[in-house]
Amino acid sequence: MELGFDQGASDAREARYELVISVDARRSGQYSDAEKPLMRERIYRVLETAFAQARVARDAIHLEDRGDGVLISVPGRIAVARLLGLWMAEVHENLREENRSLRVPLGLRVAMHVGPVRHDPRGIAGHAVDLTCRLADSDVARQLLDQEKADLVLAVSDSLYLEVVSPGGKFIDPERFAPARLTLKEGPVTAWFHLPGRPIPDIAGSVPDAPPASGGPAAVRQSQDGDEDAYDDEDGSVRYTAGNNMSVHNGGVYHQPVHFGDNNGTDPGRPGHGR
């Protein structure tokens, strides 16, 4: 029996704890105007077929179109483990099937988090929504998808990993998730990353190699492009500063740009960044 839910009962003044899912397409800005409708059709076909296969009714969930992806919230009456396990397994298989006939395969970044969500006639909002979108848009998620030439990468929040992933379950293997420390607009967070159908991802390998040290603690050096200063810290980690407002820590500290000063949340080189 399919599970359903009356979204009309939601009250914008009340926050409801729900599973939030953000799905983004890889390099969507490289699709031409003629190609984008086909890309969007494939995304919806992959996701909606997976919902049917996982026996979650379409009207049980809230789904918003995001142009190059979708934003989904799932009410608490539907088990989170069903979405993390069976639904994700079906999404992966459906995506692989779609890609068999494509010269340039469709890649998806999926993120999940559970938290308070507020509904209104225009959609959903709240910190849980913001965090989920940031995880899907993180540099680690992007780099893993590219360097592994994978179809799909899944990112989950630390709380979701501890409460649902770590106990394990059908189609849920906690041993294949790797943690990374990210610094987002809201501050530093831990997220866990998984490549369905593959071994535990190499998070360290997703961070660009540091330039060779010039010797001594806290040594300052110029990067190869001449625009970036790097500092060797005493613990052996490497911290970069670029453009006076960005730093990246390498060596097990941060795996995501850290922004200081002016930050309007946009990056013309990254479609959808700053949502």
Coordinates of C-alpha atoms in Angstrom, one line a residue:
M1 CA 0.0 0.0 0.0
E2 CA 1.4 3.4 -1.0
L3 CA 1.9 6.0 1.7
G4 CA 0.1 9.3 1.4
F5 CA -0.1 12.6 3.2
D6 CA -2.3 15.7 3.1
Q7 CA 0.1 18.6 2.5
G8 CA -2.8 21.0 2.6
A9 CA -2.9 20.5 6.3
S10 CA 0.5 22.1 6.7
D11 CA 0.4 25.5 8.5
A12 CA 3.1 28.0 7.6
R13 CA 3.2 29.1 11.2
E14 CA 4.1 25.7 12.4
A15 CA 7.5 24.0 11.8
R16 CA 7.2 20.2 11.1
Y17 CA 10.1 17.9 11.4
E18 CA 10.6 16.4 7.9
L19 CA 13.2 14.8 5.7
V20 CA 14.5 17.4 3.2
I21 CA 16.1 16.1 0.0
S22 CA 18.0 18.3 -2.5
V23 CA 18.8 17.0 -5.9
D24 CA 21.1 18.9 -8.3
A25 CA 22.3 18.0 -11.8
R26 CA 26.0 18.0 -12.5
R27 CA 27.3 20.9 -14.6
S28 CA 23.8 22.0 -15.6
G29 CA 25.1 25.2 -17.0
Q30 CA 26.8 23.3 -19.8
Y31 CA 23.5 22.1 -21.2
S32 CA 22.1 24.1 -24.1
D33 CA 18.6 25.5 -24.0
A34 CA 17.5 22.7 -26.3
E35 CA 19.1 20.1 -24.1
K36 CA 17.8 21.3 -20.7
P37 CA 14.2 20.1 -21.1
L38 CA 15.5 16.6 -21.9
M39 CA 17.8 16.8 -18.8
R40 CA 14.8 17.8 -16.6
E41 CA 12.6 15.1 -18.0
R42 CA 15.3 12.5 -17.1
I43 CA 15.7 13.8 -13.6
Y44 CA 11.9 13.7 -12.9
R45 CA 11.7 10.2 -14.5
V46 CA 14.5 8.9 -12.3
L47 CA 13.1 10.3 -9.1
E48 CA 9.4 9.7 -9.6
T49 CA 10.0 6.1 -10.8
A50 CA 12.0 5.5 -7.7
F51 CA 9.2 6.8 -5.5
A52 CA 6.8 4.4 -7.1
Q53 CA 9.3 1.6 -6.7
A54 CA 9.8 2.4 -3.1
R55 CA 6.0 2.6 -2.7
V56 CA 5.8 6.2 -1.6
A57 CA 2.8 7.9 -3.2
R58 CA 3.6 11.0 -5.2
D59 CA 1.1 13.0 -3.2
A60 CA 2.8 12.0 0.0
I61 CA 5.6 14.3 -0.6
H62 CA 6.2 18.0 -1.4
L63 CA 8.3 18.6 -4.5
E64 CA 9.5 21.9 -5.9
D65 CA 11.2 22.5 -9.2
R66 CA 14.6 24.2 -9.1
G67 CA 15.4 24.3 -12.8
D68 CA 18.5 22.1 -12.6
G69 CA 17.1 19.9 -9.9
V70 CA 14.3 19.5 -7.3
L71 CA 13.8 20.2 -3.6
I72 CA 11.7 17.6 -1.7
S73 CA 10.3 17.3 1.8
V74 CA 8.9 14.1 3.2
P75 CA 6.6 14.0 6.2
G76 CA 7.6 12.2 9.3
R77 CA 5.0 9.5 8.9
I78 CA 7.2 8.0 6.2
A79 CA 10.3 6.2 7.5
V80 CA 13.5 8.1 6.7
A81 CA 15.3 4.7 6.3
R82 CA 13.0 3.9 3.4
L83 CA 14.3 7.0 1.5
L84 CA 17.9 6.5 2.5
G85 CA 17.8 2.9 1.7
L86 CA 15.3 1.6 -0.9
W87 CA 14.6 4.9 -2.6
M88 CA 18.2 5.8 -3.0
A89 CA 19.0 2.3 -4.4
E90 CA 16.2 2.7 -7.0
V91 CA 17.4 6.2 -7.9
H92 CA 20.8 4.9 -8.5
E93 CA 19.6 2.0 -10.7
N94 CA 17.2 4.2 -12.7
L95 CA 20.0 6.8 -13.3
R96 CA 22.3 4.1 -14.5
E97 CA 19.6 2.9 -16.9
E98 CA 19.1 6.4 -18.2
N99 CA 22.8 6.9 -18.8
R100 CA 23.2 3.8 -20.8
S101 CA 22.1 5.6 -24.0
L102 CA 23.7 9.0 -23.2
R103 CA 27.0 10.2 -24.7
V104 CA 27.3 12.6 -21.7
P105 CA 25.9 10.8 -18.7
L106 CA 23.6 12.7 -16.3
G107 CA 25.2 13.1 -12.8
L108 CA 23.2 13.9 -9.7
R109 CA 24.2 15.3 -6.3
V110 CA 21.7 14.3 -3.6
A111 CA 21.7 15.6 0.0
M112 CA 19.5 14.7 2.9
H113 CA 18.8 16.2 6.4
V114 CA 16.0 16.0 8.9
G115 CA 14.8 19.2 10.6
P116 CA 12.0 21.7 11.1
V117 CA 10.4 22.8 7.8
R118 CA 7.8 25.5 7.3
H119 CA 5.3 25.2 4.4
D120 CA 3.6 28.1 2.7
P121 CA 1.7 28.4 -0.7
R122 CA 5.0 29.1 -2.5
G123 CA 7.1 26.2 -1.1
I124 CA 9.2 25.3 2.0
A125 CA 11.7 27.2 4.1
G126 CA 13.9 26.9 7.2
H127 CA 17.4 26.2 8.3
A128 CA 17.0 22.5 7.5
V129 CA 16.2 23.4 3.8
D130 CA 19.2 25.8 3.6
L131 CA 21.6 23.2 5.1
T132 CA 20.4 20.4 2.7
C133 CA 20.9 22.6 -0.3
R134 CA 24.4 23.6 0.8
L135 CA 25.4 20.0 1.3
A136 CA 24.3 19.1 -2.3
D137 CA 26.1 22.2 -3.6
S138 CA 29.3 21.6 -1.6
D139 CA 32.7 21.4 -3.2
V140 CA 33.3 17.9 -1.8
A141 CA 30.1 16.6 -3.5
R142 CA 31.0 18.2 -6.8
Q143 CA 34.6 17.0 -6.7
L144 CA 33.7 13.4 -5.8
L145 CA 31.2 13.2 -8.6
D146 CA 33.8 14.4 -11.1
Q147 CA 36.9 12.6 -9.9
E148 CA 35.1 9.2 -9.5
K149 CA 33.2 9.7 -12.8
A150 CA 30.2 8.6 -10.8
D151 CA 26.5 8.8 -11.7
L152 CA 25.5 9.8 -8.2
V153 CA 26.8 11.2 -4.9
L154 CA 24.9 11.3 -1.6
A155 CA 25.6 13.7 1.2
V156 CA 23.9 13.4 4.6
S157 CA 24.1 15.6 7.6
D158 CA 26.0 14.5 10.7
S159 CA 22.8 14.1 12.7
L160 CA 21.1 12.0 10.0
Y161 CA 24.2 9.8 9.8
L162 CA 24.3 9.2 13.5
E163 CA 20.6 8.5 13.9
V164 CA 19.7 6.6 10.8
V165 CA 22.8 5.6 8.7
S166 CA 25.1 4.4 11.4
P167 CA 22.7 1.7 12.7
G168 CA 22.6 0.3 9.2
G169 CA 19.7 -1.4 7.5
K170 CA 18.4 -2.7 4.2
F171 CA 20.3 -0.9 1.4
I172 CA 22.1 1.2 4.1
D173 CA 25.8 0.4 4.6
P174 CA 27.4 2.9 7.1
E175 CA 30.9 1.5 6.3
R176 CA 30.7 3.1 2.8
F177 CA 30.1 6.7 4.1
A178 CA 33.1 9.0 4.7
P179 CA 33.0 12.2 6.8
A180 CA 34.2 15.7 5.7
R181 CA 34.4 18.9 7.7
L182 CA 32.8 21.7 5.7
T183 CA 32.6 25.4 6.4
L184 CA 29.3 26.8 5.1
K185 CA 27.7 30.2 5.4
E186 CA 26.1 29.1 8.6
G187 CA 29.4 27.9 10.1
P188 CA 31.4 24.7 10.2
V189 CA 29.5 21.4 9.9
T190 CA 30.3 17.7 9.4
A191 CA 28.7 15.9 6.5
W192 CA 29.0 12.3 5.3
F193 CA 29.4 11.3 1.7
H194 CA 28.5 8.1 -0.1
L195 CA 28.9 6.9 -3.7
P196 CA 26.2 4.3 -4.2
G197 CA 27.5 1.0 -5.5
R198 CA 31.1 1.9 -4.7
P199 CA 33.6 1.6 -1.8
I200 CA 34.0 4.3 0.7
P201 CA 34.9 7.5 -1.1
D202 CA 38.4 9.0 -0.8
I203 CA 37.5 12.4 0.6
A204 CA 41.2 13.4 1.0
G205 CA 41.7 12.8 -2.7
S206 CA 38.9 15.3 -3.5
V207 CA 41.0 18.2 -2.1
P208 CA 43.6 19.7 -4.5
D209 CA 47.2 18.8 -3.6
A210 CA 49.0 21.4 -1.6
P211 CA 52.1 23.1 -3.1
P212 CA 55.4 21.8 -1.7
A213 CA 56.5 23.3 1.6
S214 CA 59.3 25.8 1.6
G215 CA 60.4 24.8 5.1
G216 CA 59.7 25.8 8.7
P217 CA 56.4 26.3 10.7
A218 CA 54.1 29.0 9.5
A219 CA 56.2 29.4 6.4
V220 CA 54.6 31.7 3.8
R221 CA 54.9 31.0 0.1
Q222 CA 53.3 32.0 -3.2
S223 CA 51.1 29.6 -5.2
Q224 CA 51.8 28.6 -8.7
D225 CA 49.4 31.1 -10.2
G226 CA 50.9 34.0 -8.1
D227 CA 47.5 35.0 -6.7
E228 CA 47.4 32.8 -3.6
D229 CA 49.4 32.8 -0.4
A230 CA 49.8 29.5 1.5
Y231 CA 50.9 29.0 5.1
D232 CA 52.4 25.8 6.6
D233 CA 51.0 25.4 10.1
E234 CA 53.0 23.7 12.8
D235 CA 50.7 20.7 12.7
G236 CA 51.5 20.0 9.1
S237 CA 48.2 21.2 7.7
V238 CA 48.1 23.8 4.9
R239 CA 46.0 26.9 4.9
Y240 CA 45.4 29.0 1.7
T241 CA 44.3 32.6 1.4
A242 CA 43.1 33.8 -2.0
G243 CA 41.7 37.2 -3.0
N244 CA 41.9 38.4 0.6
N245 CA 38.5 36.8 1.4
M246 CA 38.9 33.0 0.9
S247 CA 40.9 30.4 2.7
V248 CA 41.0 26.6 2.4
H249 CA 42.5 24.4 5.1
N250 CA 44.1 21.2 3.9
G251 CA 45.3 18.4 6.2
G252 CA 42.1 17.1 7.8
V253 CA 40.6 20.5 8.9
Y254 CA 38.4 22.0 6.2
H255 CA 37.5 20.6 2.8
Q256 CA 35.4 23.6 1.7
P257 CA 36.2 27.3 0.9
V258 CA 35.8 29.6 3.9
H259 CA 34.5 33.1 3.0
F260 CA 35.2 36.3 5.0
G261 CA 34.2 39.8 4.4
D262 CA 31.8 40.6 1.5
N263 CA 29.9 37.5 0.4
N264 CA 26.7 37.9 -1.6
G265 CA 26.3 34.1 -2.0
T266 CA 26.8 34.1 -5.8
D267 CA 29.5 32.5 -8.0
P268 CA 29.0 33.0 -11.7
G269 CA 31.1 30.0 -12.4
R270 CA 28.9 27.6 -10.4
P271 CA 25.3 27.2 -11.5
G272 CA 22.9 27.3 -8.6
H273 CA 25.5 28.3 -6.0
G274 CA 24.3 30.3 -3.1
R275 CA 20.8 29.0 -3.0

